[in-house]
Short mmCIF file of C-alpha atoms in Angstrom, two decimals:
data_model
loop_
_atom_site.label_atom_id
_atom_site.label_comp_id
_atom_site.label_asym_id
_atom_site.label_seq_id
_atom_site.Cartn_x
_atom_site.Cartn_y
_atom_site.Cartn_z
CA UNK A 21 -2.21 39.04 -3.17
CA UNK A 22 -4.62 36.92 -5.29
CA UNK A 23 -6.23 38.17 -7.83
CA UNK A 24 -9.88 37.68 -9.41
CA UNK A 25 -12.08 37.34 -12.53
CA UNK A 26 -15.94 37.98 -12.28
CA UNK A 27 -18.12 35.20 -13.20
CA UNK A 28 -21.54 34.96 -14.05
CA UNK A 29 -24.41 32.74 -13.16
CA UNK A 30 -28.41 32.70 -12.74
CA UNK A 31 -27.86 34.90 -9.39
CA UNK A 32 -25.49 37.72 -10.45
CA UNK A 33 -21.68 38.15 -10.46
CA UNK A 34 -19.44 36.07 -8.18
CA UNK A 35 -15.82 37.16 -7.76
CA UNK A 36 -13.22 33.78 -8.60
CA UNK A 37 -9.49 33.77 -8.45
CA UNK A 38 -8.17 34.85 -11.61
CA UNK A 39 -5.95 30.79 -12.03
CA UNK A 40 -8.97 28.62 -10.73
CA UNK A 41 -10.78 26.81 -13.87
CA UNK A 42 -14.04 26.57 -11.54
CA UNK A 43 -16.64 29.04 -12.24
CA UNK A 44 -19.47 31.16 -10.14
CA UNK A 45 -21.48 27.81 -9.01
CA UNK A 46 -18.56 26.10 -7.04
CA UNK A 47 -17.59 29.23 -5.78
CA UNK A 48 -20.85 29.78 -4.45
CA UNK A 49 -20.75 26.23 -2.96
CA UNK A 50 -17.34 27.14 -1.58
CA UNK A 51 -18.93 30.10 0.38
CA UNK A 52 -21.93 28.35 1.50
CA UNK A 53 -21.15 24.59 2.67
CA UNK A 54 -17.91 24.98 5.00
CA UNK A 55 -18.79 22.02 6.69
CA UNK A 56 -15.99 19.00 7.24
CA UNK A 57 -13.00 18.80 5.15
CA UNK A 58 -14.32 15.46 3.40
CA UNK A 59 -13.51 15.87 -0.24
CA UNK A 60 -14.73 13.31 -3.19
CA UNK A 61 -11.25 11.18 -3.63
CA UNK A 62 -10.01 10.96 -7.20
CA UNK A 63 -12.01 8.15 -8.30
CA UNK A 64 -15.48 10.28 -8.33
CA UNK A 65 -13.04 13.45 -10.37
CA UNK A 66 -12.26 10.76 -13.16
CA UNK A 67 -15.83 9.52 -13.22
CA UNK A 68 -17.24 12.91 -14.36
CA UNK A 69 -14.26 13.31 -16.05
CA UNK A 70 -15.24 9.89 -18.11
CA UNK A 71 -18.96 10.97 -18.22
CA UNK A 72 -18.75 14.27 -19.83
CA UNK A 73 -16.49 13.00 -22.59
CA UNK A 74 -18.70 10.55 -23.34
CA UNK A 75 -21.68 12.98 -23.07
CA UNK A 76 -19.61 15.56 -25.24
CA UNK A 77 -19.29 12.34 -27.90
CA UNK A 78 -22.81 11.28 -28.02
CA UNK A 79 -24.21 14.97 -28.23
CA UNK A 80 -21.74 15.31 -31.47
CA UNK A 81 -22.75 12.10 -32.98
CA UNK A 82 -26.57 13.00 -32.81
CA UNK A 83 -25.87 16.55 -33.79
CA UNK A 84 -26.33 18.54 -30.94
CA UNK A 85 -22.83 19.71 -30.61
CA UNK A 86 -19.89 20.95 -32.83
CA UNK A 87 -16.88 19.03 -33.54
CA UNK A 88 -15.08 22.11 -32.94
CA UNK A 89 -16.27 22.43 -29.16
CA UNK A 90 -16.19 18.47 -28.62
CA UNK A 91 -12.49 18.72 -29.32
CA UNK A 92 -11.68 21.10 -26.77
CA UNK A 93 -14.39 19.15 -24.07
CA UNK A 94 -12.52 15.87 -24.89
CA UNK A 95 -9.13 17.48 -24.21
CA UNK A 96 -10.34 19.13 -20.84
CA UNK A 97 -12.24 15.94 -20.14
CA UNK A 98 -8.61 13.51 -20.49
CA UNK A 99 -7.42 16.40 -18.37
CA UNK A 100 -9.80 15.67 -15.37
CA UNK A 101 -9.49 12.05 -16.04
CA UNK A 102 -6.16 12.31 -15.60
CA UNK A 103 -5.99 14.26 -12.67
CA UNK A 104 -4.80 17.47 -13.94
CA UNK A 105 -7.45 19.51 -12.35
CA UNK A 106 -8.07 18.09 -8.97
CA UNK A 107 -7.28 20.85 -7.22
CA UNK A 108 -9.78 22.63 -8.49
CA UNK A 109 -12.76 20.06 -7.69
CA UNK A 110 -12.59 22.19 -4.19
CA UNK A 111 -16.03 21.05 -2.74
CA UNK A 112 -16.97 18.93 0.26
CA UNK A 113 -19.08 16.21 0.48
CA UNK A 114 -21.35 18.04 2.61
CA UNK A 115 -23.37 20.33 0.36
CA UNK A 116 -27.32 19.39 -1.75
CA UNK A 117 -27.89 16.14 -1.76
CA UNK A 118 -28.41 15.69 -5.29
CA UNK A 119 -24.60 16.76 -6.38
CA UNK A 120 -25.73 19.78 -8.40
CA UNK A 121 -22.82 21.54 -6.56
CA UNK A 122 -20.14 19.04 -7.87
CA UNK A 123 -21.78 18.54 -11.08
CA UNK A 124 -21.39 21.98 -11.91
CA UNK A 125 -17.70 22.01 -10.73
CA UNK A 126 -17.17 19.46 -13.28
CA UNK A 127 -19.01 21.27 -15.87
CA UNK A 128 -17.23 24.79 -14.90
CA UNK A 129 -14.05 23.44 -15.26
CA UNK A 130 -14.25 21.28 -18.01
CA UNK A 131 -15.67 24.40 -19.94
CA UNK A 132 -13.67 26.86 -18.81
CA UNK A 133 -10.66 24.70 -19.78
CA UNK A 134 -12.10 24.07 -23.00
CA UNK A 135 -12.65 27.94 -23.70
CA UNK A 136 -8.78 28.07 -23.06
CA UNK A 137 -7.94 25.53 -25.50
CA UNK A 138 -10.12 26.89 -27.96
CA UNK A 139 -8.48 30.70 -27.18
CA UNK A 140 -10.99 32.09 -25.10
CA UNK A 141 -9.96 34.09 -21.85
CA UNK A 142 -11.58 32.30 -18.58
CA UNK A 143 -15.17 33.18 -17.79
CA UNK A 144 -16.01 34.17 -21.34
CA UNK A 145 -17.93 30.73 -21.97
CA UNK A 146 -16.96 30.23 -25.19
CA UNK A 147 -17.52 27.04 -24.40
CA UNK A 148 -20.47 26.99 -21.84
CA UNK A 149 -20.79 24.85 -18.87
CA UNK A 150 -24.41 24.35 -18.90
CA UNK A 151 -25.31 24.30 -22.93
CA UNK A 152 -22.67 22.05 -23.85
CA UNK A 153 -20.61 20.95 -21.47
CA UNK A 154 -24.07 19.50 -19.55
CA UNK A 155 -25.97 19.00 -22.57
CA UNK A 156 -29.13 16.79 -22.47
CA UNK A 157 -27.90 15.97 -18.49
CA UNK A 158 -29.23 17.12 -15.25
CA UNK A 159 -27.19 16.83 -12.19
CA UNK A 160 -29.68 14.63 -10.89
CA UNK A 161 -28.64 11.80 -13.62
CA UNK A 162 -25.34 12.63 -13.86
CA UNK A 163 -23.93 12.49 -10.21
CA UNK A 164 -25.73 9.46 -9.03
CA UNK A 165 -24.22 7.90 -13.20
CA UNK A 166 -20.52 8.96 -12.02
CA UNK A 167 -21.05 7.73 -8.57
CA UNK A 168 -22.03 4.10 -9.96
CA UNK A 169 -18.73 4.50 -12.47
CA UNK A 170 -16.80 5.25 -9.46
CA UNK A 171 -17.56 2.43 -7.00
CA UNK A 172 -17.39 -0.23 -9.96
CA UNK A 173 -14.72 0.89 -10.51
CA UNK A 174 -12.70 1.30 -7.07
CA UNK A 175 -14.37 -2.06 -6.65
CA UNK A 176 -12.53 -3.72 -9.45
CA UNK A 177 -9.09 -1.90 -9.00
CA UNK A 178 -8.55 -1.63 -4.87
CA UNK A 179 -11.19 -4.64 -3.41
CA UNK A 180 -11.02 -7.16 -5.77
CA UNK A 181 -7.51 -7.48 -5.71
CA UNK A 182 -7.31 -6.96 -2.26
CA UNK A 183 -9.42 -9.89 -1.58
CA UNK A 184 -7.79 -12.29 -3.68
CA UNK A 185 -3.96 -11.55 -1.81
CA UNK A 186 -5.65 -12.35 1.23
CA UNK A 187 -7.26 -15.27 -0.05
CA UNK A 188 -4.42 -17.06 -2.15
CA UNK A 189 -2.21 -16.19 0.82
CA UNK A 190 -4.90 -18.03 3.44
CA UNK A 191 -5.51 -21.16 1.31
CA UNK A 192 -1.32 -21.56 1.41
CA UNK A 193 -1.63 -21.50 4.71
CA UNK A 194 -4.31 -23.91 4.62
CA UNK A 195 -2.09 -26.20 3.00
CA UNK A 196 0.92 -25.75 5.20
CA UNK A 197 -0.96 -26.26 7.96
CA UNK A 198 -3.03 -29.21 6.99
CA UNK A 199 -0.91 -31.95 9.25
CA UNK A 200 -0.95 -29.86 12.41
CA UNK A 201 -3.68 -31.26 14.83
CA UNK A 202 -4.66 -28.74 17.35
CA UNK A 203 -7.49 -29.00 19.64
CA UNK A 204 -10.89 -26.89 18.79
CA UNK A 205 -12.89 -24.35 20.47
CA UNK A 206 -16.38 -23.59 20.84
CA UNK A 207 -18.17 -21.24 23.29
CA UNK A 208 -14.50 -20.30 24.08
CA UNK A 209 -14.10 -23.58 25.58
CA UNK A 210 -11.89 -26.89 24.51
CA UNK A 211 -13.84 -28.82 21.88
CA UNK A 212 -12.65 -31.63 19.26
CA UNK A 213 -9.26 -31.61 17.55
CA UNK A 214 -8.89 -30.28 13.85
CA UNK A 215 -6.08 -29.29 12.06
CA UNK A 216 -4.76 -25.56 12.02
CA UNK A 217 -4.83 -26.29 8.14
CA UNK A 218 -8.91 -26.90 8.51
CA UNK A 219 -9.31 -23.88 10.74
CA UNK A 220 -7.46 -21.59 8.10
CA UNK A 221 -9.48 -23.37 5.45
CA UNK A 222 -12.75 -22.13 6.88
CA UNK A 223 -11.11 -18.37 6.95
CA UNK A 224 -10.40 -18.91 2.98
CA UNK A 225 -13.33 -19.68 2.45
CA UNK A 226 -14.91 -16.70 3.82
CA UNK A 227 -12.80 -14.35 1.57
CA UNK A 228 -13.90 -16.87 -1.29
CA UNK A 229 -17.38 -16.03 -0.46
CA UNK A 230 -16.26 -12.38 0.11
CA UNK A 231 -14.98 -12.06 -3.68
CA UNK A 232 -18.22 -13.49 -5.19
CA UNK A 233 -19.96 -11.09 -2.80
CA UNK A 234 -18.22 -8.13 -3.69
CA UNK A 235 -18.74 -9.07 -7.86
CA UNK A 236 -22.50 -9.85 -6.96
CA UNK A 237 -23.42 -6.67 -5.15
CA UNK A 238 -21.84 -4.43 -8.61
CA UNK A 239 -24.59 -6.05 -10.70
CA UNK A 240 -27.24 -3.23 -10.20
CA UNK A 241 -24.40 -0.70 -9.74
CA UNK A 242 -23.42 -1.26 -13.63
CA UNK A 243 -27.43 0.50 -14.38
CA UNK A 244 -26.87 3.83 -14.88
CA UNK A 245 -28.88 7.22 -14.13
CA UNK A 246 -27.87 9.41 -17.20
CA UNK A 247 -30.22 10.19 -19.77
CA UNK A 248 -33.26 10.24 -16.87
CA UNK A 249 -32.33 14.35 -16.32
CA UNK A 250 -34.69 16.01 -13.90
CA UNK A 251 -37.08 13.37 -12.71
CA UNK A 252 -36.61 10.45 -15.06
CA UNK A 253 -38.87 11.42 -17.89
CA UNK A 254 -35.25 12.26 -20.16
CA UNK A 255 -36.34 15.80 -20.81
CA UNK A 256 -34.07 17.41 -23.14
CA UNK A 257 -32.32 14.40 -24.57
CA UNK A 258 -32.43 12.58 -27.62
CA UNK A 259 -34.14 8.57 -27.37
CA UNK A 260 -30.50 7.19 -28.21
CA UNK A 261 -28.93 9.15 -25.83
CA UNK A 262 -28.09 7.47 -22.72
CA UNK A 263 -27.55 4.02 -24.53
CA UNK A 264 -24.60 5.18 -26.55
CA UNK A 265 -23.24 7.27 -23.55
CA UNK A 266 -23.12 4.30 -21.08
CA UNK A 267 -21.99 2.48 -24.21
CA UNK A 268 -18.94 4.44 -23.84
CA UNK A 269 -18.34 4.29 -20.55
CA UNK A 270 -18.27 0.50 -21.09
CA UNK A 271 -15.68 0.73 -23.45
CA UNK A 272 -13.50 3.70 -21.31
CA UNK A 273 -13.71 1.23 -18.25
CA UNK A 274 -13.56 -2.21 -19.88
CA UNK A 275 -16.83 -2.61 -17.44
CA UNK A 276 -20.25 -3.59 -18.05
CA UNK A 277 -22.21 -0.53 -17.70
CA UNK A 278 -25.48 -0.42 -19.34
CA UNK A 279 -28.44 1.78 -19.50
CA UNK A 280 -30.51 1.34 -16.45
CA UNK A 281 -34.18 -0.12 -17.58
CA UNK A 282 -36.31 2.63 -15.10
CA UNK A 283 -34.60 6.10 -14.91
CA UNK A 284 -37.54 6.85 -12.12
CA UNK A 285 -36.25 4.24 -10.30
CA UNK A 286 -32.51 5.23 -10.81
CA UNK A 287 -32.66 8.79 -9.46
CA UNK A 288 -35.22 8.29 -6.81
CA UNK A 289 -33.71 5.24 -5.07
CA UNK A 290 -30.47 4.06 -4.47
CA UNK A 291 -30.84 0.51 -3.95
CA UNK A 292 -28.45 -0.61 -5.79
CA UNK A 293 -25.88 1.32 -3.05
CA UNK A 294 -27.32 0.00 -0.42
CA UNK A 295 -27.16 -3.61 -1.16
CA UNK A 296 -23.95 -2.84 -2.39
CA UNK A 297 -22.41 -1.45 0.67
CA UNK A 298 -24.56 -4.18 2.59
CA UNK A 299 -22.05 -6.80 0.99
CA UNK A 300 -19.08 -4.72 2.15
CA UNK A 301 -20.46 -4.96 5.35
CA UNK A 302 -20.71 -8.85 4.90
CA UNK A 303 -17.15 -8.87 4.08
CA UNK A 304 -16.12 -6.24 7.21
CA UNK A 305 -18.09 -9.30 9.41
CA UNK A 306 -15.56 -11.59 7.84
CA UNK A 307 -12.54 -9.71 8.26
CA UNK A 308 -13.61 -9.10 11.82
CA UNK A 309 -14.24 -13.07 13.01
CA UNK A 310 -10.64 -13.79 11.12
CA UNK A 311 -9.02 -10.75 12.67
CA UNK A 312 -10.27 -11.65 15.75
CA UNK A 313 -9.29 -15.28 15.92
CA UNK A 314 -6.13 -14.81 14.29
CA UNK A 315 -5.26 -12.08 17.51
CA UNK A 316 -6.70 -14.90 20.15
CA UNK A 317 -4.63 -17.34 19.14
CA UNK A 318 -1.40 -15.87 19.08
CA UNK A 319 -2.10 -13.92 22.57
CA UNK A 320 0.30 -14.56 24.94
CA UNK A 321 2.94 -15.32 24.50
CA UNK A 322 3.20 -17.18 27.76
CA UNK A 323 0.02 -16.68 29.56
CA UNK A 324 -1.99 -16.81 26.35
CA UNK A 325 -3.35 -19.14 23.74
CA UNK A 326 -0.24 -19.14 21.78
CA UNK A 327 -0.52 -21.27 19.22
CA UNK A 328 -0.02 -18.78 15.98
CA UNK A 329 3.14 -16.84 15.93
CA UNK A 330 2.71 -13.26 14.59
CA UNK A 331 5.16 -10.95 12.90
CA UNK A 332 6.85 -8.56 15.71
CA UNK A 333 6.83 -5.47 13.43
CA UNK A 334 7.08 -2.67 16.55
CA UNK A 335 7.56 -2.52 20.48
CA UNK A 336 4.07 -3.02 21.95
CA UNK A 337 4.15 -1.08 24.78
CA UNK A 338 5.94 2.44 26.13
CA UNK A 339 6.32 1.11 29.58
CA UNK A 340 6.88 -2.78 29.38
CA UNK A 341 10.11 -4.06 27.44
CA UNK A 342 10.22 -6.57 25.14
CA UNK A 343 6.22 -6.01 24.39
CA UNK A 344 5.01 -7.21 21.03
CA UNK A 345 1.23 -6.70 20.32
CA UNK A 346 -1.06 -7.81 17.18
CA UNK A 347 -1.40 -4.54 15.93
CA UNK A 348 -2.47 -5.54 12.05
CA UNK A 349 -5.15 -7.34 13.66
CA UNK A 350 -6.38 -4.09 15.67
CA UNK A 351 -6.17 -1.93 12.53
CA UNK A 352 -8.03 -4.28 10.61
CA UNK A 353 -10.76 -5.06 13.08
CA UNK A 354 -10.90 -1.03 13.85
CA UNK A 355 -11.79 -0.81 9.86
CA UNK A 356 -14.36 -3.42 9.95
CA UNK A 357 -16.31 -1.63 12.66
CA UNK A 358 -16.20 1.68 10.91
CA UNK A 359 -17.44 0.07 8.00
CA UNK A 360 -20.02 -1.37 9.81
CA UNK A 361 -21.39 2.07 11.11
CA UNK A 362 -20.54 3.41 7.16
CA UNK A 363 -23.82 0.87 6.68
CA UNK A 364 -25.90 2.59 8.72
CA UNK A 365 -25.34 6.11 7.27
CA UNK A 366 -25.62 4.58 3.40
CA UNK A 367 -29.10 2.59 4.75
CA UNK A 368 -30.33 5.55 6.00
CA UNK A 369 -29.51 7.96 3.07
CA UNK A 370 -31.09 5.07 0.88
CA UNK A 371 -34.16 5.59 2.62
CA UNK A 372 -34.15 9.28 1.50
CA UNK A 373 -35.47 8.77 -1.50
CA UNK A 374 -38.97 11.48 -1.47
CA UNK A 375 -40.29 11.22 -5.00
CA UNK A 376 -38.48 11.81 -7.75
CA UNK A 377 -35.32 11.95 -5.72
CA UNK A 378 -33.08 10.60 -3.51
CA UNK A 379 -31.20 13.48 -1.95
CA UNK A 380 -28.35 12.13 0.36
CA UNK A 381 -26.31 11.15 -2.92
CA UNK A 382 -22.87 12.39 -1.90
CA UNK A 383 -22.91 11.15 1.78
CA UNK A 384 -23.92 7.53 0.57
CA UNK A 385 -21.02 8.12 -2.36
CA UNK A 386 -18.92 9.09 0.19
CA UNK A 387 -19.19 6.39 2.32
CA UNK A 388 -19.38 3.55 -0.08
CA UNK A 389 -16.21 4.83 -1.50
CA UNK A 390 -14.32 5.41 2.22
CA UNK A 391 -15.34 1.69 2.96
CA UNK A 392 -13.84 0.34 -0.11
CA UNK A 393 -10.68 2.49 0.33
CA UNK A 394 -10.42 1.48 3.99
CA UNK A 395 -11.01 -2.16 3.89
CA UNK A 396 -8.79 -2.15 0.63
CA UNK A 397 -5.70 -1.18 2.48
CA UNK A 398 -6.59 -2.81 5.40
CA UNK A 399 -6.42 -5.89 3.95
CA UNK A 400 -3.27 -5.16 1.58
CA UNK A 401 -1.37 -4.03 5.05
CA UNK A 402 -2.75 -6.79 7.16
CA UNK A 403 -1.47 -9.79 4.15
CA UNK A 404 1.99 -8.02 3.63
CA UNK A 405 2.73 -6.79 7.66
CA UNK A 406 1.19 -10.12 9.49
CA UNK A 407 -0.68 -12.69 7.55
CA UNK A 408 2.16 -13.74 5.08
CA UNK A 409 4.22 -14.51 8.22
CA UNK A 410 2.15 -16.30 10.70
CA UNK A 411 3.72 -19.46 11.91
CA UNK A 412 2.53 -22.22 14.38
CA UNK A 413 3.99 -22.95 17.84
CA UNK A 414 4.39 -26.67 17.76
CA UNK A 415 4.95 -27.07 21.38
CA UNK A 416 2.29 -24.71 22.42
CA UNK A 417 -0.55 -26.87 20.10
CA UNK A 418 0.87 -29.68 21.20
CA UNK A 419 0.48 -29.12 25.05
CA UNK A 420 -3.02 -27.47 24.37
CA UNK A 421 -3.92 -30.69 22.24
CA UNK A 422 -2.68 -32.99 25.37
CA UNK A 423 -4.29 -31.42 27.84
CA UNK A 424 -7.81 -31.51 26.49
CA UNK A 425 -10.77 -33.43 28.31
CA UNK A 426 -12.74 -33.25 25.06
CA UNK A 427 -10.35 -35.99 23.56
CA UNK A 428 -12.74 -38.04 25.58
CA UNK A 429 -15.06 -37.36 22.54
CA UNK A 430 -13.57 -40.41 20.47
CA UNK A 431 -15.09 -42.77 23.29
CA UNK A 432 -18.90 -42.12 22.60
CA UNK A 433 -19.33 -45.23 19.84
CA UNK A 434 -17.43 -47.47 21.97
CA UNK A 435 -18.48 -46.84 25.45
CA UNK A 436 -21.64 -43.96 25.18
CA UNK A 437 -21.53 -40.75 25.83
CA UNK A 438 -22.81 -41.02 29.82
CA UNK A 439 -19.84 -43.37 30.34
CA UNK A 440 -17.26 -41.09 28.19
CA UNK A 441 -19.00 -37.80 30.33
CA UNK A 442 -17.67 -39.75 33.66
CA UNK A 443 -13.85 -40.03 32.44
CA UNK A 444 -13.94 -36.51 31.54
CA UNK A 445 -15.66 -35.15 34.73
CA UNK A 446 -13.54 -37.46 37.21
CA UNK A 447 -10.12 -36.13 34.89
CA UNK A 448 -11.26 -32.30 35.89
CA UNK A 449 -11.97 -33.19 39.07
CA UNK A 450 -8.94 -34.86 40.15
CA UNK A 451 -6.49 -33.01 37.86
CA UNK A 452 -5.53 -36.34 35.77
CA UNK A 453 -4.97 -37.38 32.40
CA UNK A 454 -8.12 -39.10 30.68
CA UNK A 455 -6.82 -42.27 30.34
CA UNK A 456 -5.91 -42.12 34.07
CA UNK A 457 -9.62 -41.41 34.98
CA UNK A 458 -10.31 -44.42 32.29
CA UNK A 459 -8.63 -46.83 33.74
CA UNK A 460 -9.63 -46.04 37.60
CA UNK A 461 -13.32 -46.45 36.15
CA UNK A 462 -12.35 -49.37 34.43
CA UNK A 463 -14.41 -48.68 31.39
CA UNK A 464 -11.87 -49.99 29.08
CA UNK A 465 -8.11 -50.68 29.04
CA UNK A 466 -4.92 -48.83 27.95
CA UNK A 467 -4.83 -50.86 24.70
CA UNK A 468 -8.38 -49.62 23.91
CA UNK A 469 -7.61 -45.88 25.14
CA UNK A 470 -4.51 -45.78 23.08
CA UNK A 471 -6.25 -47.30 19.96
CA UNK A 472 -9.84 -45.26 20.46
CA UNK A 473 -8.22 -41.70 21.26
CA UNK A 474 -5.71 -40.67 18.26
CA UNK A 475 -6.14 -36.77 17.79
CA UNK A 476 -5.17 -37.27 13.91
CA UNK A 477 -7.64 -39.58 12.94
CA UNK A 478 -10.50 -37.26 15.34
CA UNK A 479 -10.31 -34.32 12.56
CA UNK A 480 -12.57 -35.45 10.27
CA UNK A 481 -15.24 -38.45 9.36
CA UNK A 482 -14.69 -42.00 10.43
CA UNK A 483 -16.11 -44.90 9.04
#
């Protein structure tokens, strides 16, 4: 049977089970938003983990807090960072939009764990969550300050990386691929040759693009909230404040935080999320086309395109033996679409910014942090379980490639494109080769057909 401690807040006593380092707030939070099961991952724990310390260090530098009661915030503080305590960050995602909820978890425990340290019992705020713990801070700069921390830095440690695996293994196979001439598609219909090497070459360069995206949309995300408190007027703090806080954070992170020029601007409007998540979606668009092609062309494997082999990693099918089906690309193109709809919840919640405040801070957080998360691993399972392995069919390009009317393409300088349009239409027609239909036109002879039409020298520029 569990048993309790009474805590105190604004509102009166709140009963709180006698091991849990949270205080009256969270458990009031606990009782009154049991909506979902959505959770803030660890990367938005270690954020306010990282912001109070640094808070806790600024306060004592400018005199506004002991060194006795910074010691015992920094230890609880490495705690949370470290991931002692998150199983008592309890809360759901679903509660005020401005964090206060989760704020105050952060401050409850980090104080209550500090009383401990120091050789207080729980509850007896020795060390207290609001006057020091939260000193000079509102929840309204800090939670939107940790959420920035947190998707810079998911963004460097999961996408980032991600990205770049996919891309260095793409331009390999750009390379490997370079001498195999295939023919092209366009409207989902035969085109001009190119090589498989140039097609991969164009999905490279979309995750090329897709790294500088992702490092481009963190550039407003690095401005940080703290030291703007209620409204943005930095009630309650001291001028140097919030530069030597995000100061620190730069130096905890190794990333270029800095204090953001307009505090009004920071805790009204989330911008900076919203473009942001609007380059993940850009990158989820990419993912999609390459998923998508890279599924198409190794469909089959007899009655399809055929022309990539992909990695059999499991039986496709219950019912059909023998069944192998691209399942990295459905699990990859199944992220990019829920990333896509992630867009339109984080547009909309950016749009909720009334006055002083934009209130839909932890579903945008939430969202911005699922996408990275999702497309991360997406991307790490779809290099390792299918990319790394893709092969070409030789025989299956090579048929393709011979069986094309748009070969006829090479013909235009030599004979005009109404001319070249009749070989092609008489080949369909009448089920022949091109240089069949040629020749019965007689618009040029087999030594011209076979010197004109070479599939090689079609896949790129001619003189």
């Amino acid at each position: 049977m569990a048993e309790f401690r009474v805590e105190k807040d604004s509102l009166g006593d709140v009963k709180v089970e006698s091991d849990k380092l949270w205080g009256a707030q969270t458990q009031r939070s606990l009782q009154n938003f049991e909506i979902g099961s959505q959770k803030f991952p660890r990367a938005m724990i270690r954020a306010l983990g990282l912001l109070k310390k640094a808070c806790a260090q600024t306060n004592t530098e400018l005199g506004l807090l002991d060194e006795k009661k910074l010691k015992a915030i920094e230890q609880a503080a490495d705690e949370v960072i470290s991931g002692k305590w998150d199983d008592h960050f309890p809360l759901v995602v679903w509660q005020t939009g401005s964090g206060t909820q989760t704020n105050m978890n952060s401050n409850e425990v980090i104080a209550n764990r500090a009383t401990q340290i120091l050789g207080g019992e729980l509850g007896s705020k020795l060390v207290h969550p609001n006057d020091d713990v939260n000193k000079a801070q509102s929840s309204n700069d800090t939670f939107p300050t940790a959420m920035y921390v947190a998707v810079a830095e998911s963004t460097v440690k999961q996408l980032l990386p991600a990205i770049s695996g996919m891309l260095d293994i793409l331009k390999k196979k750009s390379t490997d691929f370079e001498e195999v001439v295939k023919i092209g598609r366009t409207h989902f219909m035969d085109a001009t040759p190119l090589t498989v090497g140039q097609e991969f070459s164009g999905f490279a360069e979309q995750m090329q693009k897709s790294m500088h995206r992702a490092q481009k949309g963190l550039e407003h995300v690095f401005e940080l909230a703290i030291g703007g408190t209620a409204v943005g007027t930095g009630l309650n703090t001291h001028p140097d404040f919030s530069e030597k806080v995000c100061k620190k954070l730069a130096i905890a992170t190794t990333l270029p935080f800095i204090s953001a020029v307009n505090k009004f601007e920071a805790l009204a409007a989330h911008d900076a999320l919203v473009e942001f998540h609007g380059m993940l979606k850009t990158i989820a668009v990419s993912l999609m086309k390459i998923g998508n092609d890279i599924r198409m062309l190794g469909s089959g494997p007899r009655s399809g395109i055929g022309e990539l082999k992909l990695p059999a990693n499991e039986p496709g099918s219950s019912i059909m033996p023998g069944k192998v089906n691209p399942t990295q690309c459905e699990a990859l193109t199944m992220v990019c679409a829920q990333v896509m709809g992630h867009d339109t919840a984080v547009s909309i919640g950016g749009s909720m910014g009334q006055f002083q405040l934009n209130v839909f801070k932890p579903m945008m957080l939430h969202n911005c942090l699922l996408s990275i998360e999702l497309l991360s691993d997406a991307m790490n399972s779809f290099n390792k379980n299918c990319l790394q392995g893709i092969e070409v069919s030789h025989e299956q390009i090579k048929t393709h490639l011979d069986n094309s009317l748009m070969l006829v393409t090479a013909l235009n300088p030599h004979i005009g494109y109404d001319s070249a349009a009749k070989i092609a239409k008489k080949a369909y027609n009448e089920g022949t080769t091109l240089k069949a239909a040629a020749l019965s036109l007689k618009l040029l002879t087999e030594d011209q057909f076979k010197e004109w039409v070479v599939p090689k020298e079609m896949t790129g520029p001619k003189a």
